[in-house]
Amino acid sequence: MAISASSEGEFKLEVTYVVNNANWTPLYDVRVSQNKESSSVTLDYLAEVQQNTGEDWAGIKLTLSTAKPGLGTLPPN
């Protein structure tokens, strides 16, 4: 990767990339409450993330997606 700037100064660089050996699984928590007057259903949508990339993921920002990048995404040149 080559980076150049038109002038001196501070800048923010954000790098985004796809890695192998990482996945996530959706989890659902459904709770039903029922009494004589009313009933309610609460649905919580959760995720379990697993990774074996060899990288430290502590403190990262993570975006989960249902896309399948392994089916046709190539790394940048």
PDB file of C-alpha atoms in Angstrom:
ATOM      1  CA  MET A   1       0.000   0.000   0.000  1.00  0.00           C
ATOM      2  CA  ALA A   2       1.377   3.444  -0.920  1.00  0.00           C
ATOM      3  CA  ILE A   3      -0.021   6.577   0.692  1.00  0.00           C
ATOM      4  CA  SER A   4       0.746  10.135  -0.368  1.00  0.00           C
ATOM      5  CA  ALA A   5      -0.509  13.515   0.839  1.00  0.00           C
ATOM      6  CA  SER A   6      -0.654  16.835  -0.966  1.00  0.00           C
ATOM      7  CA  SER A   7       0.552  18.722   2.138  1.00  0.00           C
ATOM      8  CA  GLU A   8       1.947  18.190   5.634  1.00  0.00           C
ATOM      9  CA  GLY A   9      -0.377  17.731   8.566  1.00  0.00           C
ATOM     10  CA  GLU A  10      -2.299  15.214  10.571  1.00  0.00           C
ATOM     11  CA  PHE A  11      -4.808  12.956   8.911  1.00  0.00           C
ATOM     12  CA  LYS A  12      -6.937   9.993   9.803  1.00  0.00           C
ATOM     13  CA  LEU A  13      -6.341   6.727   7.977  1.00  0.00           C
ATOM     14  CA  GLU A  14      -8.924   3.971   8.133  1.00  0.00           C
ATOM     15  CA  VAL A  15      -8.100   0.560   6.710  1.00  0.00           C
ATOM     16  CA  THR A  16     -10.872  -1.928   6.021  1.00  0.00           C
ATOM     17  CA  TYR A  17     -10.237  -5.459   4.828  1.00  0.00           C
ATOM     18  CA  VAL A  18     -11.756  -8.934   4.715  1.00  0.00           C
ATOM     19  CA  VAL A  19     -10.098 -11.781   6.617  1.00  0.00           C
ATOM     20  CA  ASN A  20     -10.442 -15.546   6.535  1.00  0.00           C
ATOM     21  CA  ASN A  21     -11.215 -17.663   9.613  1.00  0.00           C
ATOM     22  CA  ALA A  22     -13.777 -15.260  11.043  1.00  0.00           C
ATOM     23  CA  ASN A  23     -17.532 -15.735  11.220  1.00  0.00           C
ATOM     24  CA  TRP A  24     -20.627 -14.864  13.156  1.00  0.00           C
ATOM     25  CA  THR A  25     -23.855 -16.641  13.974  1.00  0.00           C
ATOM     26  CA  PRO A  26     -27.170 -14.903  14.691  1.00  0.00           C
ATOM     27  CA  LEU A  27     -28.810 -15.776  18.002  1.00  0.00           C
ATOM     28  CA  TYR A  28     -32.339 -14.991  19.134  1.00  0.00           C
ATOM     29  CA  ASP A  29     -33.736 -14.635  22.640  1.00  0.00           C
ATOM     30  CA  VAL A  30     -37.547 -14.790  22.666  1.00  0.00           C
ATOM     31  CA  ARG A  31     -39.462 -14.215  25.886  1.00  0.00           C
ATOM     32  CA  VAL A  32     -43.214 -14.488  26.282  1.00  0.00           C
ATOM     33  CA  SER A  33     -44.982 -12.911  29.225  1.00  0.00           C
ATOM     34  CA  GLN A  34     -48.606 -13.701  29.827  1.00  0.00           C
ATOM     35  CA  ASN A  35     -51.080 -12.758  32.533  1.00  0.00           C
ATOM     36  CA  LYS A  36     -54.859 -12.328  32.786  1.00  0.00           C
ATOM     37  CA  GLU A  37     -54.847  -8.786  31.375  1.00  0.00           C
ATOM     38  CA  SER A  38     -52.271  -8.944  28.583  1.00  0.00           C
ATOM     39  CA  SER A  39     -49.543 -10.828  26.802  1.00  0.00           C
ATOM     40  CA  SER A  40     -46.244  -9.617  25.391  1.00  0.00           C
ATOM     41  CA  VAL A  41     -43.365 -10.994  23.383  1.00  0.00           C
ATOM     42  CA  THR A  42     -39.819  -9.643  23.584  1.00  0.00           C
ATOM     43  CA  LEU A  43     -37.334 -10.533  20.850  1.00  0.00           C
ATOM     44  CA  ASP A  44     -33.630  -9.771  21.292  1.00  0.00           C
ATOM     45  CA  TYR A  45     -31.327 -10.233  18.309  1.00  0.00           C
ATOM     46  CA  LEU A  46     -27.791 -11.211  19.315  1.00  0.00           C
ATOM     47  CA  ALA A  47     -24.637 -12.440  17.597  1.00  0.00           C
ATOM     48  CA  GLU A  48     -21.843 -14.844  18.465  1.00  0.00           C
ATOM     49  CA  VAL A  49     -18.537 -13.877  16.829  1.00  0.00           C
ATOM     50  CA  GLN A  50     -15.717 -16.384  16.343  1.00  0.00           C
ATOM     51  CA  GLN A  51     -12.312 -15.707  14.880  1.00  0.00           C
ATOM     52  CA  ASN A  52      -9.070 -17.599  14.367  1.00  0.00           C
ATOM     53  CA  THR A  53      -7.229 -14.980  12.329  1.00  0.00           C
ATOM     54  CA  GLY A  54      -4.179 -14.715  14.561  1.00  0.00           C
ATOM     55  CA  GLU A  55      -4.968 -11.000  15.003  1.00  0.00           C
ATOM     56  CA  ASP A  56      -5.856  -9.295  18.288  1.00  0.00           C
ATOM     57  CA  TRP A  57      -9.418  -7.983  17.995  1.00  0.00           C
ATOM     58  CA  ALA A  58      -9.533  -6.293  21.417  1.00  0.00           C
ATOM     59  CA  GLY A  59     -11.162  -2.866  21.176  1.00  0.00           C
ATOM     60  CA  ILE A  60     -11.948  -2.984  17.444  1.00  0.00           C
ATOM     61  CA  LYS A  61     -15.021  -1.623  15.685  1.00  0.00           C
ATOM     62  CA  LEU A  62     -16.810  -4.523  14.061  1.00  0.00           C
ATOM     63  CA  THR A  63     -19.520  -4.574  11.404  1.00  0.00           C
ATOM     64  CA  LEU A  64     -21.508  -7.763  10.896  1.00  0.00           C
ATOM     65  CA  SER A  65     -22.911  -8.528   7.457  1.00  0.00           C
ATOM     66  CA  THR A  66     -24.893 -11.287   5.806  1.00  0.00           C
ATOM     67  CA  ALA A  67     -22.881 -10.813   2.591  1.00  0.00           C
ATOM     68  CA  LYS A  68     -20.622 -13.646   1.479  1.00  0.00           C
ATOM     69  CA  PRO A  69     -17.402 -11.918   0.392  1.00  0.00           C
ATOM     70  CA  GLY A  70     -15.615 -15.239  -0.059  1.00  0.00           C
ATOM     71  CA  LEU A  71     -17.825 -15.956  -3.060  1.00  0.00           C
ATOM     72  CA  GLY A  72     -16.229 -13.409  -5.347  1.00  0.00           C
ATOM     73  CA  THR A  73     -14.345 -10.670  -3.560  1.00  0.00           C
ATOM     74  CA  LEU A  74     -10.715 -10.189  -4.462  1.00  0.00           C
ATOM     75  CA  PRO A  75      -8.199  -8.244  -2.371  1.00  0.00           C
ATOM     76  CA  PRO A  76      -7.102  -4.881  -3.804  1.00  0.00           C
ATOM     77  CA  ASN A  77      -4.062  -4.767  -6.097  1.00  0.00           C
TER      78      ASN A  77
END
